[in-house]
Amino acid sequence: MRKDIILNTGNTQIYSKLLLAAILILATAGMWGATARVDYTWRWERVPQYFLYKGEEAHKAAQDAKVARIQPQGKSTAVTLDYDDGTQEQFVVDTDALKVTQGETLFGGDTVGFTSSWHVGPLIKGLWVTFWLSGLSGILGLALGLVTGLCRISKNYTLRGLASLYVELIRGTPLLVQIFIFYFFIGTVLNLDRMVAGVGALGIFAGAYIAEIIRAGIQSIPRGQMEAARSLGMTVPQAMRHIILPQAFKRTLPPLAGQFISLIKDSSLVSVIAITDLTKSGREVITSSFATFEVWFTVAALYLIVTSLLSQVVFWMERRLSVSD
Amino acid sequence: MIDARNVVKTFHGRGQVVRAVDDVTTAVTKGEVVVIIGPSGSGKSTFLRCLNGLETFDSGHIVIDGMDLAAKKTDINLVRREVGMVFQQFNLFPHKTVLENITLAQQVVRGRKPAEAEETARKLLKKVGIAEKEAEYPARLSGGQQQRVAIARALAMNPKVMLFDEPTSALDPEMVGEVLDVMKQLAREGMTMVVVTHEMGFAREVADRVLFMDAGKLVEEGIPSEIFSNPKEERTKIFLNQVL
């Protein structure tokens, strides 16, 4: 009997996997067909240079000079110029890009040679901006959310009212509009940098949602925990810090992770106030590469990498915190 | 040690006013073991919770070790340090190990050094008979073991009074004994105790005095032999007939 059941589940699993594979293959084929229809030429080879590229830097004589010495040192070469005013300058350039010979007379502005080095492209720069923009606004959001969440369950009517107002105001208006208000109105009044405005708008937005998550987390802890802590003589802040918040944190970790993932994605909206985050970099790259489809897919993949890394970190934390279950 | 005078506690709910504790006056002297019995909803737990300020009361006075809970300037946290409480649902801190459960308040409230707090904790764990479980989390202990940890946690603060709120009601029958044994030992050592319980055997054996409460009122009090064999009030008789 039991063997039958196991065999059955085994078969079902195989069928399910086959079905999944079939759907994925169909979806890919569909996309393939769709792009073939619009006659789009894929140029994936254009994308890597926007991550990392080799740039050449020209080294030029400052004024009229004579090439005094050329000393090859393997891949690079040291060139010494005698300037007409009696001073000397030494250049180190790549040997294969050396443009002068021994004893040659140069005019000011003539190129002595080139050096090449690796530079990070706009996509990596944009990714980095997105990374710290979401990081900073996440910290701001967490701090705001913790304070607001605590205010929401406070006995003080004023604090409770202010906290509810903040949450309702932020949750009830679109983030895009908030970013505009923050940048054009508050930013102008307080003379804020666009980065500060971006971080502020995102952090305040996330704070409203985090406040509700934290309030729910605290309220989900049985009343007996607070009573036990108070009966031992702890004050409310002590009980919060040592007993309630650590337990609430563990419970709110999954929804908090969701909120932070949302925040990373929502940070793409700050591109409207000309912050060069990953999305804006993507748009800029498209103007020079004309590889619209490829760049957007790449940008999406970069977001996906960051968010799934965060998911993994949270998963790891959840596992660590579950030792007491 | 405890002096309660005319304590009244009301609950307001759905248009009704319930007098949960109705004009209760009693005193507990040092070293005395007082057991409060009575039917469910008679206000005995509420009265007990008033004794360490977990419930506020509407009128009357509760004076514990010279500190009046009704006085505005009394720091309730100072009172609670001296009053240990054991709950029906144990209320151990699930995210802390057994040892941390006992050391935390010692460090945070009493300001003891970790080594000193751990020494106290280990001594108490040995006393309640579960020294080997110090590194476990509460979820891995049986109910009886959890309740003994909870007793050790309260004792670690060196309280002058211990309050027990139905400490065995949430336990499987075979674990009731181990918890009662610890409580009996405490009583023998001269701890001042106020116990709300349905364990009539414990009341009869250990109590110096038994209070019978019904509908918020303190109906009758006396030494166990008097109350159990020769109750004066009709309500006490009915209740004891039902439970014994």
Coordinates of C-alpha atoms in Angstrom, one line a residue:
Chain A
M1 CA 0.0 0.0 0.0
R2 CA 2.6 2.4 1.2
K3 CA 4.9 1.5 -1.7
D4 CA 2.1 2.5 -4.1
I5 CA 1.8 5.9 -2.6
I6 CA 5.5 6.6 -2.8
L7 CA 5.6 5.4 -6.5
N8 CA 2.7 7.6 -7.2
T9 CA 4.3 10.7 -5.8
G10 CA 7.4 9.9 -7.7
N11 CA 5.5 9.8 -11.0
T12 CA 3.6 12.9 -10.2
Q13 CA 6.9 14.7 -9.5
I14 CA 8.3 13.6 -12.9
Y15 CA 5.2 14.8 -14.7
S16 CA 5.3 18.1 -12.8
K17 CA 8.9 18.7 -13.8
L18 CA 8.2 17.8 -17.4
L19 CA 5.3 20.2 -17.4
L20 CA 7.4 23.0 -15.9
A21 CA 10.2 22.4 -18.4
A22 CA 7.6 22.5 -21.3
I23 CA 6.1 25.8 -20.1
L24 CA 9.6 27.4 -19.8
I25 CA 10.6 26.2 -23.2
L26 CA 7.3 27.5 -24.7
A27 CA 7.8 30.9 -23.0
T28 CA 11.4 31.2 -24.4
A29 CA 10.3 30.1 -27.8
G30 CA 7.5 32.7 -27.7
M31 CA 9.9 35.4 -26.8
W32 CA 12.2 34.3 -29.5
G33 CA 9.5 34.3 -32.1
A34 CA 8.3 37.7 -31.0
T35 CA 11.7 39.4 -31.3
A36 CA 12.3 37.6 -34.7
R37 CA 9.0 39.3 -35.8
V38 CA 10.1 42.8 -35.1
D39 CA 13.4 42.2 -36.9
Y40 CA 15.6 43.1 -34.0
T41 CA 19.3 42.4 -34.2
W42 CA 20.7 41.3 -30.8
R43 CA 24.0 42.8 -30.0
W44 CA 24.9 41.4 -26.7
E45 CA 28.6 41.9 -27.4
R46 CA 28.1 45.6 -26.9
V47 CA 27.0 45.2 -23.3
P48 CA 30.2 44.1 -21.5
Q49 CA 32.0 47.4 -22.2
Y50 CA 29.5 49.2 -20.1
F51 CA 30.6 47.2 -17.1
L52 CA 34.3 47.5 -17.5
Y53 CA 36.4 49.0 -20.3
K54 CA 40.0 49.7 -21.1
G55 CA 40.6 53.5 -21.3
E56 CA 43.6 55.2 -22.8
E57 CA 45.1 58.3 -21.2
A58 CA 47.4 60.6 -23.3
H59 CA 50.5 62.1 -21.7
K60 CA 51.4 65.4 -23.2
A61 CA 54.4 67.8 -23.0
A62 CA 53.6 70.9 -21.0
Q63 CA 55.7 73.2 -23.2
D64 CA 58.4 73.1 -25.9
A65 CA 60.9 70.4 -25.0
K66 CA 63.6 68.0 -26.2
V67 CA 63.4 64.3 -25.5
A68 CA 66.5 63.7 -23.2
R69 CA 66.2 60.0 -22.4
I70 CA 64.2 57.0 -23.2
Q71 CA 64.5 54.1 -20.8
P72 CA 62.5 50.9 -21.7
Q73 CA 61.4 49.0 -18.5
G74 CA 59.6 46.0 -20.0
K75 CA 56.0 46.9 -20.8
S76 CA 56.3 50.5 -19.8
T77 CA 58.9 53.1 -20.8
A78 CA 60.2 56.1 -18.9
V79 CA 60.7 59.2 -21.0
T80 CA 62.6 62.3 -19.7
L81 CA 61.9 65.7 -21.3
D82 CA 64.2 68.7 -21.0
Y83 CA 62.0 71.7 -21.2
D84 CA 63.3 74.9 -22.7
D85 CA 63.1 76.8 -19.4
G86 CA 65.6 74.3 -18.0
T87 CA 63.3 72.1 -16.0
Q88 CA 62.8 68.4 -16.5
E89 CA 59.8 66.1 -16.4
Q90 CA 59.6 62.4 -16.5
F91 CA 56.7 60.3 -18.1
V92 CA 56.0 56.6 -17.8
V93 CA 54.0 55.4 -20.8
D94 CA 53.2 52.0 -22.3
T95 CA 56.0 50.8 -24.5
D96 CA 53.8 49.9 -27.4
A97 CA 52.2 53.3 -27.3
L98 CA 55.4 55.4 -27.2
K99 CA 55.2 58.3 -29.7
V100 CA 58.6 60.0 -29.4
T101 CA 62.2 59.1 -30.2
Q102 CA 65.5 60.0 -28.5
G103 CA 66.6 63.6 -29.2
E104 CA 63.3 64.6 -30.8
T105 CA 62.1 68.2 -30.4
L106 CA 58.5 68.6 -29.2
F107 CA 56.1 71.5 -29.0
G108 CA 53.9 72.2 -26.0
G109 CA 50.9 69.9 -26.1
D110 CA 52.5 67.2 -28.2
T111 CA 51.7 63.6 -27.1
V112 CA 54.6 61.7 -25.5
G113 CA 52.7 58.4 -25.3
F114 CA 49.7 56.6 -23.9
T115 CA 48.9 54.5 -20.9
S116 CA 45.8 52.3 -20.7
S117 CA 44.0 51.1 -17.7
W118 CA 40.7 49.4 -16.7
H119 CA 37.8 51.7 -15.8
V120 CA 34.4 50.7 -14.4
G121 CA 31.6 51.4 -16.8
P122 CA 28.3 53.2 -16.1
L123 CA 26.3 50.1 -15.3
I124 CA 28.7 49.2 -12.4
K125 CA 28.7 52.9 -11.2
G126 CA 24.9 52.9 -11.4
L127 CA 24.6 49.6 -9.5
W128 CA 26.9 51.0 -6.8
V129 CA 24.6 54.1 -6.5
T130 CA 21.5 52.0 -6.3
F131 CA 23.3 49.8 -3.7
W132 CA 24.2 52.6 -1.3
L133 CA 21.0 54.6 -2.0
S134 CA 18.9 51.6 -0.9
G135 CA 21.2 50.8 1.9
L136 CA 21.1 54.3 3.4
S137 CA 17.4 54.7 2.9
G138 CA 16.9 51.2 4.4
I139 CA 18.7 52.3 7.6
L140 CA 16.7 55.5 7.7
G141 CA 13.5 53.6 7.1
L142 CA 14.3 51.0 9.8
A143 CA 15.0 53.8 12.3
L144 CA 11.9 55.7 11.4
G145 CA 9.8 52.6 11.3
L146 CA 11.0 51.4 14.8
V147 CA 10.3 54.8 16.3
T148 CA 6.9 55.1 14.6
G149 CA 6.0 51.5 15.3
L150 CA 6.6 52.1 19.0
C151 CA 4.7 55.3 18.9
R152 CA 1.7 53.5 17.3
I153 CA 1.4 51.3 20.4
S154 CA 2.2 54.1 22.9
K155 CA -0.2 55.1 25.6
N156 CA 0.4 58.8 24.6
Y157 CA -2.4 60.1 22.4
T158 CA -0.3 62.7 20.7
L159 CA 2.5 60.2 19.7
R160 CA -0.1 57.7 18.5
G161 CA -1.9 60.4 16.5
L162 CA 1.3 61.7 14.9
A163 CA 2.5 58.1 14.0
S164 CA -0.9 57.2 12.4
L165 CA -0.9 60.4 10.5
Y166 CA 2.6 59.7 9.1
V167 CA 1.7 56.2 8.1
E168 CA -1.6 57.1 6.5
L169 CA -0.1 60.1 4.6
I170 CA 2.8 58.1 3.2
R171 CA 0.9 54.9 2.4
G172 CA -1.9 56.9 0.7
T173 CA 0.2 58.8 -1.8
P174 CA 2.4 57.4 -4.7
L175 CA 6.1 57.2 -4.1
L176 CA 6.8 59.0 -7.4
V177 CA 4.8 62.0 -6.3
Q178 CA 6.5 61.9 -2.9
I179 CA 9.9 62.0 -4.6
F180 CA 8.8 65.0 -6.7
I181 CA 7.5 66.8 -3.6
F182 CA 10.6 66.0 -1.6
Y183 CA 12.9 67.2 -4.3
F184 CA 11.1 70.2 -5.7
F185 CA 9.4 71.5 -2.6
I186 CA 11.3 70.4 0.5
G187 CA 14.5 70.2 -1.4
T188 CA 14.2 73.8 -2.6
V189 CA 13.0 75.1 0.8
L190 CA 15.8 73.4 2.7
N191 CA 18.3 73.6 -0.1
L192 CA 18.9 69.9 -0.2
D193 CA 21.2 68.0 -2.5
R194 CA 19.4 65.6 -4.8
M195 CA 21.0 62.6 -3.2
V196 CA 19.8 63.7 0.2
A197 CA 16.3 64.2 -1.2
G198 CA 16.4 60.8 -2.8
V199 CA 17.5 59.0 0.3
G200 CA 15.0 61.0 2.4
A201 CA 12.1 60.3 0.2
L202 CA 12.8 56.6 -0.1
G203 CA 13.6 56.3 3.7
I204 CA 10.4 58.1 4.7
F205 CA 8.4 55.9 2.3
A206 CA 9.9 52.7 3.6
G207 CA 9.6 53.9 7.2
A208 CA 5.8 54.0 7.0
Y209 CA 5.5 50.4 5.9
I210 CA 8.2 49.2 8.3
A211 CA 6.4 50.9 11.2
E212 CA 3.3 48.8 10.5
I213 CA 5.4 45.6 10.2
I214 CA 7.1 46.3 13.5
R215 CA 3.8 47.2 15.3
A216 CA 2.3 44.0 14.1
G217 CA 5.4 42.1 15.3
I218 CA 5.4 43.6 18.7
Q219 CA 1.6 43.1 19.1
S220 CA 2.1 39.4 18.1
I221 CA 4.2 38.7 21.2
P222 CA 2.1 37.3 24.0
R223 CA 1.2 39.7 26.8
G224 CA 2.7 37.4 29.3
Q225 CA 6.2 38.2 28.0
M226 CA 5.9 41.8 29.0
E227 CA 4.2 40.9 32.3
A228 CA 7.0 38.4 33.1
A229 CA 9.7 41.0 32.3
R230 CA 7.9 43.7 34.3
S231 CA 7.3 41.3 37.3
L232 CA 11.1 40.9 37.4
G233 CA 11.4 44.6 37.9
M234 CA 12.4 45.6 34.4
T235 CA 11.2 49.0 33.1
V236 CA 9.2 49.1 29.9
P237 CA 12.3 50.2 27.8
Q238 CA 14.4 47.4 29.3
A239 CA 11.6 44.8 28.6
M240 CA 11.3 46.2 25.1
R241 CA 15.0 46.0 24.4
H242 CA 15.7 42.6 26.0
I243 CA 12.5 40.7 25.7
I244 CA 9.9 42.0 23.2
L245 CA 12.0 43.5 20.3
P246 CA 14.3 40.5 19.9
Q247 CA 11.3 38.2 19.6
A248 CA 9.4 40.7 17.4
F249 CA 12.4 41.1 15.1
K250 CA 12.6 37.3 14.6
R251 CA 8.9 37.3 13.6
T252 CA 9.1 40.3 11.4
L253 CA 12.2 39.2 9.5
P254 CA 10.3 37.7 6.5
P255 CA 8.0 40.8 5.9
L256 CA 11.0 43.1 6.6
A257 CA 13.0 41.3 3.9
G258 CA 10.1 41.8 1.5
Q259 CA 10.0 45.5 2.4
F260 CA 13.8 45.9 1.8
I261 CA 13.6 44.1 -1.5
S262 CA 10.8 46.5 -2.5
L263 CA 12.9 49.4 -1.5
I264 CA 15.8 48.3 -3.7
K265 CA 13.4 48.1 -6.6
D266 CA 11.6 51.3 -5.7
S267 CA 14.9 53.1 -5.7
S268 CA 14.8 53.0 -9.5
L269 CA 12.2 55.8 -9.3
V270 CA 14.8 58.4 -8.1
S271 CA 16.1 58.4 -11.6
V272 CA 13.4 61.0 -12.2
I273 CA 15.3 63.6 -10.1
A274 CA 18.5 62.9 -12.1
I275 CA 20.2 60.6 -9.7
T276 CA 22.3 58.3 -11.8
D277 CA 21.3 55.0 -10.3
L278 CA 21.2 51.7 -12.1
T279 CA 18.0 52.5 -14.1
K280 CA 19.2 55.9 -15.2
S281 CA 22.6 54.5 -16.1
G282 CA 20.7 51.9 -18.2
R283 CA 18.9 54.7 -20.0
E284 CA 22.1 56.5 -20.7
V285 CA 23.8 53.4 -21.9
I286 CA 21.0 52.8 -24.4
T287 CA 21.5 56.2 -26.0
S288 CA 25.1 55.3 -26.9
S289 CA 24.8 51.6 -27.5
F290 CA 21.3 51.4 -29.2
A291 CA 21.0 48.0 -27.6
T292 CA 17.7 48.7 -25.9
F293 CA 16.5 45.2 -25.3
E294 CA 19.9 43.9 -24.1
V295 CA 20.5 46.7 -21.7
W296 CA 17.1 46.5 -20.1
F297 CA 17.5 42.8 -19.6
T298 CA 20.9 43.4 -18.1
V299 CA 19.6 46.0 -15.8
A300 CA 16.8 43.7 -14.7
A301 CA 19.3 40.9 -14.1
L302 CA 21.5 43.2 -12.0
Y303 CA 18.5 44.1 -9.8
L304 CA 17.7 40.5 -9.5
I305 CA 21.2 39.7 -8.3
V306 CA 21.1 42.3 -5.6
T307 CA 17.6 41.3 -4.4
S308 CA 18.4 37.6 -4.4
L309 CA 21.6 38.2 -2.4
L310 CA 19.5 40.0 0.2
S311 CA 17.0 37.1 0.2
Q312 CA 19.9 34.7 0.9
V313 CA 21.2 36.9 3.8
V314 CA 17.8 37.0 5.3
F315 CA 17.3 33.3 4.9
W316 CA 20.6 32.7 6.6
M317 CA 19.6 35.0 9.5
E318 CA 16.3 33.2 9.9
R319 CA 18.0 29.9 10.1
R320 CA 20.4 31.3 12.8
L321 CA 17.5 32.8 14.8
S322 CA 15.5 29.6 14.7
V323 CA 17.8 27.7 17.1
S324 CA 15.5 28.5 20.0
D325 CA 12.4 27.0 18.3
Chain B
M1 CA 4.9 42.1 54.7
I2 CA 1.8 42.6 52.6
D3 CA -1.1 44.7 53.9
A4 CA -4.1 45.0 51.6
R5 CA -6.9 47.3 52.7
N6 CA -10.3 47.7 51.0
V7 CA -8.9 46.9 47.6
V8 CA -11.4 47.4 44.8
K9 CA -10.7 46.6 41.1
T10 CA -13.4 47.0 38.4
F11 CA -13.4 46.1 34.8
H12 CA -15.5 48.0 32.3
G13 CA -16.7 46.0 29.4
R14 CA -19.7 46.2 27.0
G15 CA -21.6 48.6 29.2
Q16 CA -21.2 46.5 32.3
V17 CA -19.1 47.2 35.3
V18 CA -17.6 44.1 36.9
R19 CA -16.2 44.3 40.4
A20 CA -13.4 41.8 40.0
V21 CA -11.9 42.5 43.4
D22 CA -14.5 43.9 45.8
D23 CA -13.3 45.4 49.0
V24 CA -10.7 42.8 49.9
T25 CA -8.8 43.4 53.2
T26 CA -6.1 41.0 54.3
A27 CA -2.5 40.9 55.5
V28 CA 0.3 38.5 55.0
T29 CA 3.1 38.4 57.6
K30 CA 6.7 37.5 56.9
G31 CA 7.2 33.8 56.4
E32 CA 3.5 33.1 56.0
V33 CA 2.1 30.9 53.2
V34 CA -1.3 32.0 52.1
V35 CA -3.3 30.0 49.6
I36 CA -6.2 31.7 47.8
I37 CA -8.9 29.4 46.5
G38 CA -12.2 30.0 44.8
P39 CA -14.2 29.3 41.7
S40 CA -13.1 30.6 38.2
G41 CA -13.7 34.3 37.8
S42 CA -13.8 34.9 41.5
G43 CA -11.1 37.5 41.2
K44 CA -8.4 35.6 43.0
S45 CA -5.9 36.0 40.1
T46 CA -6.8 39.6 39.6
F47 CA -6.2 40.3 43.3
L48 CA -2.8 38.5 43.1
R49 CA -1.8 40.6 40.1
C50 CA -2.7 43.7 42.0
L51 CA -0.2 42.7 44.6
N52 CA 2.7 43.4 42.2
G53 CA 1.1 46.1 40.1
L54 CA 0.4 44.1 37.0
E55 CA -3.2 45.3 37.5
T56 CA -4.0 48.7 38.8
F57 CA -6.8 49.0 41.4
D58 CA -9.5 51.6 41.7
S59 CA -9.4 52.2 45.4
G60 CA -7.9 50.9 48.6
H61 CA -4.3 50.4 49.6
I62 CA -1.7 47.7 49.1
V63 CA 1.4 48.2 51.2
I64 CA 4.3 45.8 50.4
D65 CA 7.3 46.0 52.6
G66 CA 6.5 49.5 53.6
M67 CA 5.8 50.7 50.0
D68 CA 2.2 51.8 49.2
L69 CA 1.3 50.8 45.6
A70 CA -1.6 53.4 45.7
A71 CA 0.8 56.2 46.4
K72 CA 1.8 58.1 43.2
K73 CA 5.5 58.5 44.1
T74 CA 6.0 54.8 44.6
D75 CA 8.3 53.3 42.0
I76 CA 6.6 50.1 40.9
N77 CA 9.8 48.7 39.6
L78 CA 11.4 48.9 43.0
V79 CA 8.4 47.0 44.5
R80 CA 8.5 44.3 41.8
R81 CA 12.1 43.5 42.5
E82 CA 11.0 42.4 45.9
V83 CA 8.0 40.5 44.7
G84 CA 8.6 37.4 42.6
M85 CA 5.8 36.1 40.3
V86 CA 5.2 32.7 38.8
F87 CA 2.6 32.5 36.0
Q88 CA 0.2 29.9 34.9
Q89 CA 1.7 29.9 31.4
F90 CA 5.3 30.0 32.7
N91 CA 6.1 33.0 30.4
L92 CA 9.7 32.0 30.0
F93 CA 11.6 34.1 27.4
P94 CA 11.7 31.7 24.4
H95 CA 14.6 33.4 22.7
K96 CA 16.9 32.9 25.7
T97 CA 18.4 29.8 27.1
V98 CA 17.4 28.5 30.5
L99 CA 20.5 30.1 32.0
E100 CA 20.0 33.4 30.3
N101 CA 16.3 33.4 31.4
I102 CA 17.6 33.5 35.0
T103 CA 20.6 35.8 34.6
L104 CA 19.0 38.5 32.4
A105 CA 17.0 40.4 35.1
Q106 CA 19.7 39.9 37.6
Q107 CA 22.1 41.8 35.3
V108 CA 19.6 44.4 33.9
V109 CA 17.7 45.1 37.1
R110 CA 20.1 44.2 40.0
G111 CA 23.2 45.2 38.1
R112 CA 25.0 42.0 38.9
K113 CA 28.1 40.9 37.1
P114 CA 27.6 38.1 34.6
A115 CA 29.7 35.6 36.6
E116 CA 27.8 36.4 39.8
A117 CA 24.5 36.1 38.0
E118 CA 25.4 32.8 36.5
E119 CA 26.6 31.4 39.8
T120 CA 23.2 32.4 41.4
A121 CA 21.4 30.9 38.4
R122 CA 23.3 27.6 38.6
K123 CA 22.7 27.3 42.3
L124 CA 18.9 27.8 41.8
L125 CA 18.7 25.4 38.9
K126 CA 20.3 22.8 41.1
K127 CA 17.8 23.6 43.8
V128 CA 14.8 23.1 41.5
G129 CA 16.4 20.0 40.1
I130 CA 17.2 20.8 36.5
A131 CA 20.9 21.8 36.6
E132 CA 21.6 19.8 33.4
K133 CA 19.2 21.8 31.3
E134 CA 20.9 25.2 31.6
A135 CA 21.9 25.4 27.9
E136 CA 18.6 24.4 26.5
Y137 CA 15.9 26.7 25.1
P138 CA 12.5 26.7 26.9
A139 CA 10.7 25.1 23.9
R140 CA 12.7 21.9 24.5
L141 CA 11.6 21.5 28.2
S142 CA 8.5 19.9 29.5
G143 CA 5.9 22.0 31.2
G144 CA 7.0 21.0 34.6
Q145 CA 10.6 21.8 33.9
Q146 CA 9.6 25.2 32.4
Q147 CA 7.6 26.1 35.5
R148 CA 10.6 25.1 37.7
V149 CA 12.8 27.4 35.6
A150 CA 10.2 30.2 36.0
I151 CA 10.4 29.7 39.8
A152 CA 14.2 29.8 39.7
R153 CA 14.0 33.0 37.6
A154 CA 11.8 34.7 40.1
L155 CA 13.9 33.5 43.0
A156 CA 17.1 34.8 41.4
M157 CA 16.0 38.4 42.2
N158 CA 16.0 37.5 45.9
P159 CA 12.4 38.5 46.4
K160 CA 10.9 38.9 49.8
V161 CA 7.5 37.6 48.7
M162 CA 6.7 35.0 46.0
L163 CA 3.3 35.1 44.2
F164 CA 2.1 32.0 42.4
D165 CA -0.8 32.4 39.9
E166 CA -2.2 28.9 39.3
P167 CA 1.3 27.5 38.8
T168 CA 0.2 24.0 38.1
S169 CA -3.0 24.6 36.1
A170 CA -1.3 24.4 32.7
L171 CA 0.6 21.3 33.5
D172 CA 0.0 17.6 32.6
P173 CA -1.1 15.8 35.7
E174 CA 2.2 13.8 36.1
M175 CA 4.2 17.0 36.2
V176 CA 2.2 18.8 38.9
G177 CA 4.0 16.9 41.7
E178 CA 7.5 18.2 40.7
V179 CA 6.4 21.8 40.8
L180 CA 4.5 21.4 44.0
D181 CA 7.6 19.8 45.6
V182 CA 9.7 22.8 44.8
M183 CA 7.0 25.1 46.3
K184 CA 6.8 23.0 49.4
Q185 CA 10.5 23.2 49.8
L186 CA 10.3 27.0 49.5
A187 CA 7.6 27.2 52.1
R188 CA 9.7 25.1 54.5
E189 CA 12.6 27.5 54.0
G190 CA 10.4 30.3 55.3
M191 CA 9.6 32.1 52.1
T192 CA 6.6 34.4 52.2
M193 CA 4.2 33.0 49.6
V194 CA 0.8 33.9 48.2
V195 CA -0.5 31.1 46.1
V196 CA -3.6 31.0 43.9
T197 CA -4.3 27.3 43.1
H198 CA -6.8 24.6 42.6
E199 CA -4.6 22.1 44.3
M200 CA -6.5 21.6 47.5
G201 CA -4.0 19.0 48.7
F202 CA -1.3 21.5 48.6
A203 CA -3.4 24.1 50.4
R204 CA -4.2 21.7 53.2
E205 CA -0.6 20.5 53.6
V206 CA 1.4 23.7 53.2
A207 CA -0.8 26.7 53.8
D208 CA -0.7 28.7 57.0
R209 CA -3.9 30.3 56.1
V210 CA -6.5 29.8 53.3
L211 CA -8.5 32.6 51.8
F212 CA -11.7 31.7 49.9
M213 CA -12.8 34.3 47.4
D214 CA -16.1 34.4 45.4
A215 CA -17.4 37.1 43.0
G216 CA -14.6 39.4 44.0
K217 CA -15.3 39.2 47.7
L218 CA -13.1 37.7 50.3
V219 CA -15.8 35.3 51.7
E220 CA -13.9 33.5 54.4
E221 CA -10.3 33.0 55.7
G222 CA -8.8 30.7 58.3
I223 CA -6.3 28.0 58.9
P224 CA -6.6 25.1 56.4
S225 CA -8.1 22.6 58.9
E226 CA -10.9 25.0 59.8
I227 CA -11.7 26.0 56.2
F228 CA -11.6 22.5 54.8
S229 CA -13.3 20.5 57.6
N230 CA -15.5 23.2 59.1
P231 CA -16.3 26.0 56.7
K232 CA -18.7 28.6 58.2
E233 CA -20.0 30.2 55.0
E234 CA -22.5 28.5 52.8
R235 CA -20.7 29.5 49.6
T236 CA -17.5 28.0 50.9
K237 CA -19.3 24.7 51.6
I238 CA -20.8 24.5 48.2
F239 CA -17.4 25.2 46.5
L240 CA -15.5 22.7 48.6
N241 CA -18.2 20.1 48.0
Q242 CA -17.7 20.5 44.3
V243 CA -13.9 20.3 44.3
L244 CA -13.2 17.8 47.0

